[in-house]
Amino acid sequence: MEKIIEIEHLNKSFGDIHAVNDLSFCVKKGELFSFLGVNGAGKSTTISMICGQLIKDSGTIVICGKETDTNFEEISKKIGVVFQNSVMDAPLSVYENLRSRAALYGICGKEFEKRLAELAELLDFSDLLSRPYGKLSGGQKRRIDIARALLHDPEILILDEPTTGLDPQTRRMLWDIIRKLRKEKQMTVFLTTHYMEETADADYIVIIDGGKIVAEGTPLQLKNAYAGDYITVYGVDEKNIAVMGYPYEVIRDACRISVPNTAKATELIIAHPELFSDYEVIKGNMDDVFLSVTGKKLNGGNDR
Protein backbone atom coordinates (compact mmCIF):
# COMPACT_ATOMS: atom_id res chain seq x y z
CA MET A 1 0.00 0.00 0.00
CA GLU A 2 1.12 3.55 -0.69
CA LYS A 3 2.24 5.76 2.18
CA ILE A 4 -0.21 8.58 2.92
CA ILE A 5 1.57 10.09 5.97
CA GLU A 6 5.38 10.04 6.31
CA ILE A 7 7.05 11.44 9.43
CA GLU A 8 10.85 11.61 9.57
CA HIS A 9 13.05 12.78 12.46
CA LEU A 10 10.31 15.01 13.87
CA ASN A 11 11.20 17.14 16.90
CA LYS A 12 9.36 19.60 19.11
CA SER A 13 10.42 21.09 22.44
CA PHE A 14 8.73 23.37 24.94
CA GLY A 15 11.57 24.95 26.87
CA ASP A 16 13.48 22.10 28.50
CA ILE A 17 10.74 19.57 27.70
CA HIS A 18 11.43 17.55 24.55
CA ALA A 19 7.83 16.57 23.78
CA VAL A 20 8.59 14.89 20.44
CA ASN A 21 12.04 13.39 20.10
CA ASP A 22 13.32 12.25 16.67
CA LEU A 23 10.03 10.60 15.73
CA SER A 24 9.85 8.63 12.46
CA PHE A 25 6.94 6.49 11.20
CA CYS A 26 4.57 6.15 8.26
CA VAL A 27 0.86 5.52 7.78
CA LYS A 28 -0.39 3.61 4.74
CA LYS A 29 -3.44 4.58 2.71
CA GLY A 30 -6.68 3.02 3.93
CA GLU A 31 -5.32 1.59 7.18
CA LEU A 32 -6.39 2.05 10.77
CA PHE A 33 -3.27 3.37 12.47
CA SER A 34 -3.18 3.51 16.28
CA PHE A 35 -0.86 5.99 17.99
CA LEU A 36 -0.60 5.16 21.69
CA GLY A 37 1.04 6.72 24.73
CA VAL A 38 0.31 7.93 28.23
CA ASN A 39 -0.52 11.56 28.96
CA GLY A 40 2.47 13.71 28.08
CA ALA A 41 3.96 11.11 25.71
CA GLY A 42 3.73 13.50 22.75
CA LYS A 43 0.68 12.22 20.89
CA SER A 44 -1.30 15.44 20.70
CA THR A 45 1.84 17.47 19.99
CA THR A 46 2.50 15.22 16.99
CA ILE A 47 -1.09 15.52 15.79
CA SER A 48 -0.97 19.32 16.17
CA MET A 49 2.12 19.42 13.92
CA ILE A 50 0.50 17.11 11.34
CA CYS A 51 -2.57 19.39 11.32
CA GLY A 52 -0.52 22.58 11.02
CA GLN A 53 -1.58 23.94 14.41
CA LEU A 54 1.94 23.76 15.78
CA ILE A 55 5.25 24.55 14.09
CA LYS A 56 7.81 21.75 14.31
CA ASP A 57 11.38 22.43 15.41
CA SER A 58 12.87 20.08 12.82
CA GLY A 59 12.13 17.01 10.71
CA THR A 60 9.72 16.44 7.83
CA ILE A 61 6.00 15.74 7.54
CA VAL A 62 4.82 14.49 4.15
CA ILE A 63 1.10 13.97 3.55
CA CYS A 64 -0.25 12.57 0.28
CA GLY A 65 3.23 12.95 -1.20
CA LYS A 66 3.61 16.65 -0.35
CA GLU A 67 5.59 18.36 2.41
CA THR A 68 3.46 20.31 4.87
CA ASP A 69 5.96 23.20 5.00
CA THR A 70 5.18 24.31 1.46
CA ASN A 71 1.83 22.71 0.59
CA PHE A 72 -0.27 22.92 3.73
CA GLU A 73 -3.25 24.77 2.23
CA GLU A 74 -3.68 21.95 -0.28
CA ILE A 75 -2.94 19.23 2.28
CA SER A 76 -5.43 20.60 4.83
CA LYS A 77 -8.29 19.78 2.46
CA LYS A 78 -7.35 16.10 2.69
CA ILE A 79 -7.47 15.93 6.51
CA GLY A 80 -10.42 15.84 8.90
CA VAL A 81 -9.78 16.01 12.65
CA VAL A 82 -11.90 15.09 15.66
CA PHE A 83 -10.13 16.71 18.60
CA GLN A 84 -10.30 15.63 22.25
CA ASN A 85 -12.12 18.86 23.05
CA SER A 86 -14.85 20.23 20.83
CA VAL A 87 -14.22 23.25 18.62
CA MET A 88 -17.94 23.92 18.05
CA ASP A 89 -19.82 27.02 19.27
CA ALA A 90 -22.10 25.93 22.13
CA PRO A 91 -24.86 28.58 21.67
CA LEU A 92 -25.27 27.95 17.93
CA SER A 93 -27.51 25.22 16.55
CA VAL A 94 -26.03 22.10 15.00
CA TYR A 95 -27.11 23.38 11.57
CA GLU A 96 -25.47 26.79 12.10
CA ASN A 97 -22.26 25.21 13.37
CA LEU A 98 -21.94 22.86 10.40
CA ARG A 99 -22.89 25.55 7.86
CA SER A 100 -20.22 27.94 9.17
CA ARG A 101 -17.57 25.18 9.17
CA ALA A 102 -18.52 24.06 5.66
CA ALA A 103 -18.16 27.63 4.40
CA LEU A 104 -14.48 27.56 5.42
CA TYR A 105 -14.03 24.86 2.76
CA GLY A 106 -16.09 26.76 0.18
CA ILE A 107 -19.05 24.40 0.61
CA CYS A 108 -22.19 26.53 0.44
CA GLY A 109 -25.77 26.59 -0.80
CA LYS A 110 -27.11 23.45 -2.42
CA GLU A 111 -23.73 21.73 -2.15
CA PHE A 112 -23.80 22.19 1.62
CA GLU A 113 -27.42 21.02 1.92
CA LYS A 114 -26.61 17.87 -0.05
CA ARG A 115 -23.53 17.10 2.05
CA LEU A 116 -25.41 17.82 5.27
CA ALA A 117 -28.18 15.40 4.29
CA GLU A 118 -25.60 12.67 3.56
CA LEU A 119 -23.87 13.13 6.91
CA ALA A 120 -27.14 13.43 8.86
CA GLU A 121 -28.20 10.06 7.44
CA LEU A 122 -24.80 8.45 8.07
CA LEU A 123 -24.53 9.74 11.64
CA ASP A 124 -28.26 9.82 12.42
CA PHE A 125 -28.60 13.41 13.60
CA SER A 126 -31.42 14.86 11.42
CA ASP A 127 -33.49 15.43 14.57
CA LEU A 128 -30.67 17.44 16.18
CA LEU A 129 -30.14 20.10 13.50
CA SER A 130 -32.13 22.85 15.22
CA ARG A 131 -30.82 22.16 18.73
CA PRO A 132 -28.01 24.23 20.31
CA TYR A 133 -24.77 22.25 20.23
CA GLY A 134 -24.12 23.01 23.91
CA LYS A 135 -27.38 21.32 24.93
CA LEU A 136 -26.51 17.96 23.36
CA SER A 137 -25.40 14.84 25.24
CA GLY A 138 -21.79 13.67 25.00
CA GLY A 139 -22.62 11.03 22.40
CA GLN A 140 -24.68 13.46 20.31
CA LYS A 141 -21.86 16.03 20.38
CA ARG A 142 -19.40 13.40 19.19
CA ARG A 143 -21.58 12.58 16.19
CA ILE A 144 -21.65 16.26 15.24
CA ASP A 145 -17.88 16.57 15.80
CA ILE A 146 -17.34 13.70 13.38
CA ALA A 147 -19.75 15.28 10.88
CA ARG A 148 -17.73 18.51 11.05
CA ALA A 149 -14.53 16.57 10.34
CA LEU A 150 -16.16 14.84 7.35
CA LEU A 151 -17.79 17.88 5.71
CA HIS A 152 -15.11 18.19 3.02
CA ASP A 153 -14.88 14.43 2.41
CA PRO A 154 -11.24 14.06 3.61
CA GLU A 155 -8.92 11.20 2.72
CA ILE A 156 -7.50 11.07 6.27
CA LEU A 157 -9.58 11.14 9.46
CA ILE A 158 -7.61 11.91 12.63
CA LEU A 159 -9.39 10.81 15.81
CA ASP A 160 -7.77 12.15 18.98
CA GLU A 161 -9.37 10.06 21.75
CA PRO A 162 -12.80 10.25 20.09
CA THR A 163 -14.70 8.04 22.54
CA THR A 164 -13.33 9.19 25.91
CA GLY A 165 -16.18 9.57 28.38
CA LEU A 166 -18.82 7.99 26.14
CA ASP A 167 -21.02 5.11 27.20
CA PRO A 168 -20.29 1.67 25.64
CA GLN A 169 -23.35 1.78 23.36
CA THR A 170 -22.37 5.16 21.87
CA ARG A 171 -18.74 4.03 21.48
CA ARG A 172 -19.91 0.96 19.59
CA MET A 173 -22.14 3.05 17.33
CA LEU A 174 -19.32 5.47 16.48
CA TRP A 175 -16.96 2.60 15.67
CA ASP A 176 -19.59 1.05 13.39
CA ILE A 177 -19.68 4.35 11.49
CA ILE A 178 -15.88 4.52 11.27
CA ARG A 179 -15.71 0.95 9.92
CA LYS A 180 -18.35 1.85 7.32
CA LEU A 181 -16.32 4.87 6.19
CA ARG A 182 -13.15 2.79 5.91
CA LYS A 183 -14.92 0.11 3.90
CA GLU A 184 -16.84 2.39 1.55
CA LYS A 185 -14.39 5.29 1.18
CA GLN A 186 -11.04 3.58 1.80
CA MET A 187 -10.51 6.32 4.37
CA THR A 188 -7.28 6.33 6.38
CA VAL A 189 -7.93 6.59 10.13
CA PHE A 190 -5.24 7.88 12.51
CA LEU A 191 -6.34 7.04 16.05
CA THR A 192 -5.22 7.90 19.55
CA THR A 193 -7.21 6.21 22.31
CA HIS A 194 -7.12 5.18 25.95
CA TYR A 195 -9.32 2.17 25.26
CA MET A 196 -7.00 -0.67 24.33
CA GLU A 197 -9.81 -2.79 22.88
CA GLU A 198 -10.23 -0.12 20.17
CA THR A 199 -6.78 -1.01 18.86
CA ALA A 200 -7.66 -4.69 18.30
CA ASP A 201 -8.59 -4.11 14.64
CA ALA A 202 -5.70 -1.72 13.92
CA ASP A 203 -3.51 -2.47 10.92
CA TYR A 204 -0.48 -0.99 12.64
CA ILE A 205 0.32 0.40 16.10
CA VAL A 206 3.03 2.79 17.27
CA ILE A 207 3.59 3.22 21.01
CA ILE A 208 5.48 6.31 22.15
CA ASP A 209 6.86 7.24 25.53
CA GLY A 210 8.73 10.44 26.32
CA GLY A 211 8.30 11.56 22.71
CA LYS A 212 10.10 8.46 21.34
CA ILE A 213 8.86 5.26 19.72
CA VAL A 214 9.27 2.38 22.16
CA ALA A 215 7.42 -0.31 20.18
CA GLU A 216 5.62 -0.71 16.87
CA GLY A 217 4.01 -3.44 14.79
CA THR A 218 0.69 -5.13 14.11
CA PRO A 219 -1.41 -6.10 17.16
CA LEU A 220 -0.36 -9.75 16.71
CA GLN A 221 3.34 -8.87 16.40
CA LEU A 222 3.20 -6.74 19.54
CA LYS A 223 1.28 -9.33 21.55
CA ASN A 224 3.70 -12.06 20.50
CA ALA A 225 6.70 -9.89 21.39
CA TYR A 226 5.55 -8.30 24.63
CA ALA A 227 2.63 -10.26 26.10
CA GLY A 228 2.49 -13.88 27.18
CA ASP A 229 -0.42 -16.30 27.09
CA TYR A 230 -2.75 -17.41 29.84
CA ILE A 231 -3.93 -21.01 30.27
CA THR A 232 -7.03 -21.32 32.41
CA VAL A 233 -7.36 -24.88 33.71
CA TYR A 234 -10.62 -26.05 35.27
CA GLY A 235 -11.19 -28.74 37.89
CA VAL A 236 -7.51 -29.32 38.75
CA ASP A 237 -5.98 -29.23 42.22
CA GLU A 238 -3.71 -26.23 42.81
CA LYS A 239 -0.78 -28.43 43.92
CA ASN A 240 -0.70 -30.03 40.45
CA ILE A 241 -0.47 -26.59 38.86
CA ALA A 242 2.28 -25.43 41.26
CA VAL A 243 4.70 -28.19 40.23
CA MET A 244 4.73 -26.92 36.63
CA GLY A 245 6.93 -24.03 37.74
CA TYR A 246 5.05 -21.15 36.10
CA PRO A 247 3.31 -18.22 37.80
CA TYR A 248 -0.37 -18.85 38.39
CA GLU A 249 -3.36 -17.54 40.26
CA VAL A 250 -6.43 -19.28 41.62
CA ILE A 251 -9.69 -17.88 40.22
CA ARG A 252 -12.97 -19.32 41.47
CA ASP A 253 -13.00 -22.97 40.34
CA ALA A 254 -9.93 -22.69 38.11
CA CYS A 255 -6.22 -21.85 37.97
CA ARG A 256 -4.79 -19.37 35.48
CA ILE A 257 -1.20 -20.08 34.43
CA SER A 258 0.98 -17.37 32.86
CA VAL A 259 3.31 -18.63 30.13
CA PRO A 260 5.71 -16.69 27.87
CA ASN A 261 4.07 -17.64 24.57
CA THR A 262 1.73 -20.01 22.74
CA ALA A 263 4.54 -22.47 22.00
CA LYS A 264 5.20 -22.86 25.73
CA ALA A 265 1.48 -23.33 26.37
CA THR A 266 1.42 -26.11 23.79
CA GLU A 267 4.44 -27.80 25.42
CA LEU A 268 2.73 -27.82 28.82
CA ILE A 269 -0.49 -29.25 27.44
CA ILE A 270 1.34 -32.04 25.60
CA ALA A 271 3.50 -32.83 28.63
CA HIS A 272 0.56 -33.01 31.07
CA PRO A 273 -2.46 -34.26 29.10
CA GLU A 274 -4.07 -35.64 32.28
CA LEU A 275 -4.37 -32.10 33.70
CA PHE A 276 -5.67 -30.39 30.58
CA SER A 277 -9.01 -32.04 29.97
CA ASP A 278 -10.89 -28.75 30.47
CA TYR A 279 -8.94 -25.58 29.67
CA GLU A 280 -8.66 -22.51 27.48
CA VAL A 281 -5.66 -20.59 26.15
CA ILE A 282 -5.95 -16.82 25.83
CA LYS A 283 -3.34 -14.59 24.24
CA GLY A 284 -2.27 -11.51 26.21
CA ASN A 285 -4.01 -8.29 25.19
CA MET A 286 -2.87 -4.79 24.26
CA ASP A 287 -3.11 -3.67 27.88
CA ASP A 288 -0.45 -6.28 28.68
CA VAL A 289 1.66 -5.06 25.76
CA PHE A 290 1.43 -1.42 26.81
CA LEU A 291 2.32 -2.18 30.42
CA SER A 292 5.24 -4.39 29.35
CA VAL A 293 6.63 -1.78 26.94
CA THR A 294 6.18 1.39 29.01
CA GLY A 295 5.83 0.09 32.57
CA LYS A 296 2.68 2.23 32.75
CA LYS A 297 -1.06 1.79 32.49
CA LEU A 298 -3.02 3.86 30.01
CA ASN A 299 -5.48 6.22 31.67
CA GLY A 300 -7.82 8.87 30.24
CA GLY A 301 -7.15 12.60 30.23
CA ASN A 302 -5.50 15.36 28.29
CA ASP A 303 -2.18 14.83 26.58
CA ARG A 304 0.69 17.16 25.90
XYZ file of C-alpha atoms in Angstrom:
304
model
C 0.000 0.000 0.000
C 1.125 3.546 -0.690
C 2.242 5.761 2.181
C -0.207 8.578 2.919
C 1.574 10.088 5.973
C 5.379 10.043 6.313
C 7.045 11.436 9.430
C 10.853 11.606 9.567
C 13.051 12.780 12.460
C 10.306 15.007 13.868
C 11.201 17.138 16.903
C 9.358 19.597 19.109
C 10.420 21.086 22.435
C 8.726 23.373 24.938
C 11.572 24.953 26.871
C 13.478 22.100 28.502
C 10.738 19.573 27.697
C 11.429 17.545 24.551
C 7.826 16.572 23.781
C 8.587 14.888 20.439
C 12.038 13.386 20.099
C 13.321 12.253 16.668
C 10.029 10.601 15.731
C 9.846 8.626 12.457
C 6.944 6.493 11.203
C 4.575 6.145 8.255
C 0.861 5.517 7.782
C -0.386 3.612 4.742
C -3.435 4.576 2.714
C -6.681 3.020 3.933
C -5.316 1.593 7.177
C -6.395 2.048 10.770
C -3.273 3.368 12.466
C -3.175 3.510 16.279
C -0.864 5.986 17.992
C -0.597 5.155 21.687
C 1.045 6.719 24.728
C 0.313 7.928 28.228
C -0.523 11.564 28.960
C 2.473 13.709 28.079
C 3.956 11.111 25.710
C 3.734 13.505 22.746
C 0.678 12.220 20.888
C -1.300 15.444 20.704
C 1.839 17.468 19.989
C 2.500 15.218 16.990
C -1.089 15.524 15.786
C -0.967 19.316 16.165
C 2.125 19.416 13.919
C 0.501 17.111 11.342
C -2.569 19.393 11.317
C -0.522 22.578 11.019
C -1.584 23.941 14.407
C 1.942 23.762 15.780
C 5.249 24.551 14.087
C 7.814 21.754 14.314
C 11.378 22.425 15.411
C 12.869 20.076 12.824
C 12.129 17.008 10.711
C 9.715 16.443 7.832
C 5.995 15.744 7.541
C 4.818 14.491 4.153
C 1.095 13.966 3.545
C -0.252 12.566 0.281
C 3.229 12.948 -1.204
C 3.608 16.649 -0.353
C 5.587 18.364 2.414
C 3.463 20.310 4.868
C 5.963 23.203 5.004
C 5.181 24.315 1.460
C 1.829 22.713 0.593
C -0.273 22.925 3.727
C -3.250 24.769 2.234
C -3.676 21.951 -0.283
C -2.942 19.227 2.283
C -5.431 20.599 4.834
C -8.286 19.783 2.460
C -7.350 16.103 2.688
C -7.466 15.930 6.515
C -10.424 15.839 8.902
C -9.782 16.014 12.651
C -11.900 15.092 15.661
C -10.129 16.710 18.598
C -10.301 15.629 22.250
C -12.121 18.863 23.054
C -14.851 20.232 20.832
C -14.221 23.254 18.617
C -17.940 23.918 18.053
C -19.824 27.016 19.268
C -22.098 25.932 22.126
C -24.860 28.582 21.666
C -25.272 27.947 17.926
C -27.506 25.223 16.554
C -26.033 22.097 15.004
C -27.108 23.385 11.574
C -25.471 26.788 12.099
C -22.262 25.208 13.370
C -21.939 22.864 10.405
C -22.892 25.546 7.862
C -20.218 27.942 9.170
C -17.571 25.176 9.168
C -18.519 24.061 5.662
C -18.160 27.632 4.400
C -14.485 27.558 5.416
C -14.031 24.858 2.761
C -16.086 26.758 0.180
C -19.049 24.397 0.606
C -22.193 26.532 0.445
C -25.772 26.588 -0.796
C -27.107 23.450 -2.418
C -23.728 21.725 -2.155
C -23.800 22.186 1.624
C -27.425 21.024 1.923
C -26.610 17.872 -0.054
C -23.527 17.096 2.052
C -25.412 17.823 5.274
C -28.182 15.397 4.291
C -25.605 12.670 3.561
C -23.870 13.127 6.914
C -27.140 13.428 8.855
C -28.205 10.062 7.437
C -24.804 8.450 8.069
C -24.527 9.735 11.642
C -28.264 9.818 12.417
C -28.602 13.410 13.599
C -31.418 14.863 11.421
C -33.485 15.433 14.568
C -30.672 17.442 16.185
C -30.144 20.102 13.504
C -32.129 22.854 15.215
C -30.819 22.161 18.731
C -28.008 24.234 20.309
C -24.772 22.249 20.232
C -24.122 23.011 23.909
C -27.384 21.321 24.932
C -26.512 17.956 23.358
C -25.402 14.842 25.236
C -21.787 13.671 24.997
C -22.616 11.034 22.398
C -24.678 13.464 20.311
C -21.861 16.026 20.382
C -19.397 13.399 19.194
C -21.578 12.583 16.190
C -21.654 16.261 15.242
C -17.880 16.574 15.802
C -17.336 13.699 13.375
C -19.754 15.283 10.878
C -17.728 18.510 11.047
C -14.530 16.573 10.336
C -16.160 14.844 7.347
C -17.794 17.879 5.712
C -15.106 18.195 3.024
C -14.878 14.426 2.410
C -11.244 14.058 3.613
C -8.920 11.199 2.718
C -7.504 11.075 6.273
C -9.578 11.138 9.459
C -7.607 11.908 12.629
C -9.390 10.813 15.813
C -7.774 12.148 18.984
C -9.373 10.059 21.754
C -12.799 10.251 20.090
C -14.703 8.040 22.543
C -13.326 9.186 25.909
C -16.182 9.567 28.383
C -18.816 7.993 26.143
C -21.025 5.111 27.205
C -20.288 1.671 25.635
C -23.353 1.777 23.356
C -22.371 5.156 21.870
C -18.736 4.029 21.483
C -19.911 0.961 19.592
C -22.138 3.050 17.328
C -19.320 5.471 16.480
C -16.960 2.604 15.673
C -19.585 1.045 13.387
C -19.683 4.348 11.489
C -15.884 4.524 11.267
C -15.711 0.947 9.924
C -18.350 1.846 7.324
C -16.315 4.869 6.192
C -13.146 2.790 5.913
C -14.920 0.111 3.899
C -16.839 2.387 1.552
C -14.388 5.290 1.185
C -11.040 3.581 1.804
C -10.509 6.318 4.368
C -7.279 6.331 6.381
C -7.930 6.593 10.129
C -5.245 7.877 12.513
C -6.340 7.041 16.045
C -5.224 7.903 19.554
C -7.213 6.212 22.312
C -7.117 5.178 25.952
C -9.321 2.166 25.264
C -6.999 -0.672 24.327
C -9.807 -2.791 22.878
C -10.234 -0.118 20.175
C -6.779 -1.014 18.858
C -7.661 -4.691 18.302
C -8.587 -4.109 14.642
C -5.701 -1.721 13.916
C -3.511 -2.475 10.918
C -0.477 -0.987 12.643
C 0.316 0.400 16.098
C 3.027 2.791 17.268
C 3.589 3.220 21.012
C 5.481 6.309 22.148
C 6.865 7.240 25.534
C 8.731 10.443 26.316
C 8.301 11.557 22.706
C 10.101 8.464 21.343
C 8.860 5.264 19.724
C 9.267 2.385 22.163
C 7.421 -0.310 20.180
C 5.617 -0.712 16.874
C 4.005 -3.437 14.786
C 0.688 -5.134 14.108
C -1.413 -6.105 17.157
C -0.356 -9.747 16.707
C 3.339 -8.867 16.402
C 3.200 -6.736 19.539
C 1.285 -9.328 21.554
C 3.705 -12.056 20.495
C 6.705 -9.891 21.388
C 5.553 -8.296 24.632
C 2.635 -10.258 26.097
C 2.491 -13.875 27.184
C -0.425 -16.299 27.089
C -2.751 -17.413 29.843
C -3.932 -21.008 30.273
C -7.031 -21.317 32.414
C -7.363 -24.878 33.708
C -10.617 -26.048 35.273
C -11.194 -28.742 37.888
C -7.510 -29.318 38.753
C -5.977 -29.235 42.224
C -3.709 -26.227 42.810
C -0.780 -28.431 43.923
C -0.696 -30.029 40.452
C -0.470 -26.588 38.860
C 2.277 -25.428 41.258
C 4.705 -28.186 40.231
C 4.734 -26.920 36.628
C 6.929 -24.032 37.737
C 5.053 -21.152 36.098
C 3.315 -18.216 37.797
C -0.366 -18.852 38.389
C -3.364 -17.537 40.257
C -6.433 -19.283 41.622
C -9.687 -17.882 40.224
C -12.968 -19.321 41.469
C -13.000 -22.966 40.342
C -9.930 -22.689 38.105
C -6.225 -21.848 37.975
C -4.794 -19.365 35.477
C -1.202 -20.082 34.434
C 0.976 -17.373 32.862
C 3.309 -18.634 30.128
C 5.706 -16.687 27.868
C 4.073 -17.637 24.571
C 1.727 -20.007 22.740
C 4.536 -22.468 22.000
C 5.205 -22.862 25.732
C 1.481 -23.326 26.366
C 1.418 -26.115 23.789
C 4.442 -27.796 25.424
C 2.727 -27.822 28.822
C -0.490 -29.251 27.442
C 1.341 -32.041 25.600
C 3.504 -32.832 28.630
C 0.559 -33.009 31.070
C -2.459 -34.260 29.104
C -4.068 -35.642 32.279
C -4.369 -32.099 33.698
C -5.666 -30.391 30.580
C -9.008 -32.038 29.972
C -10.888 -28.749 30.470
C -8.945 -25.582 29.670
C -8.664 -22.507 27.476
C -5.657 -20.594 26.151
C -5.953 -16.822 25.830
C -3.335 -14.587 24.244
C -2.267 -11.514 26.205
C -4.009 -8.288 25.188
C -2.869 -4.795 24.256
C -3.106 -3.669 27.882
C -0.447 -6.281 28.679
C 1.663 -5.058 25.759
C 1.431 -1.416 26.811
C 2.323 -2.181 30.418
C 5.236 -4.388 29.347
C 6.633 -1.776 26.939
C 6.178 1.391 29.015
C 5.829 0.092 32.572
C 2.675 2.230 32.754
C -1.056 1.794 32.494
C -3.019 3.858 30.009
C -5.482 6.224 31.670
C -7.816 8.866 30.242
C -7.148 12.597 30.226
C -5.503 15.363 28.287
C -2.184 14.826 26.585
C 0.691 17.160 25.900
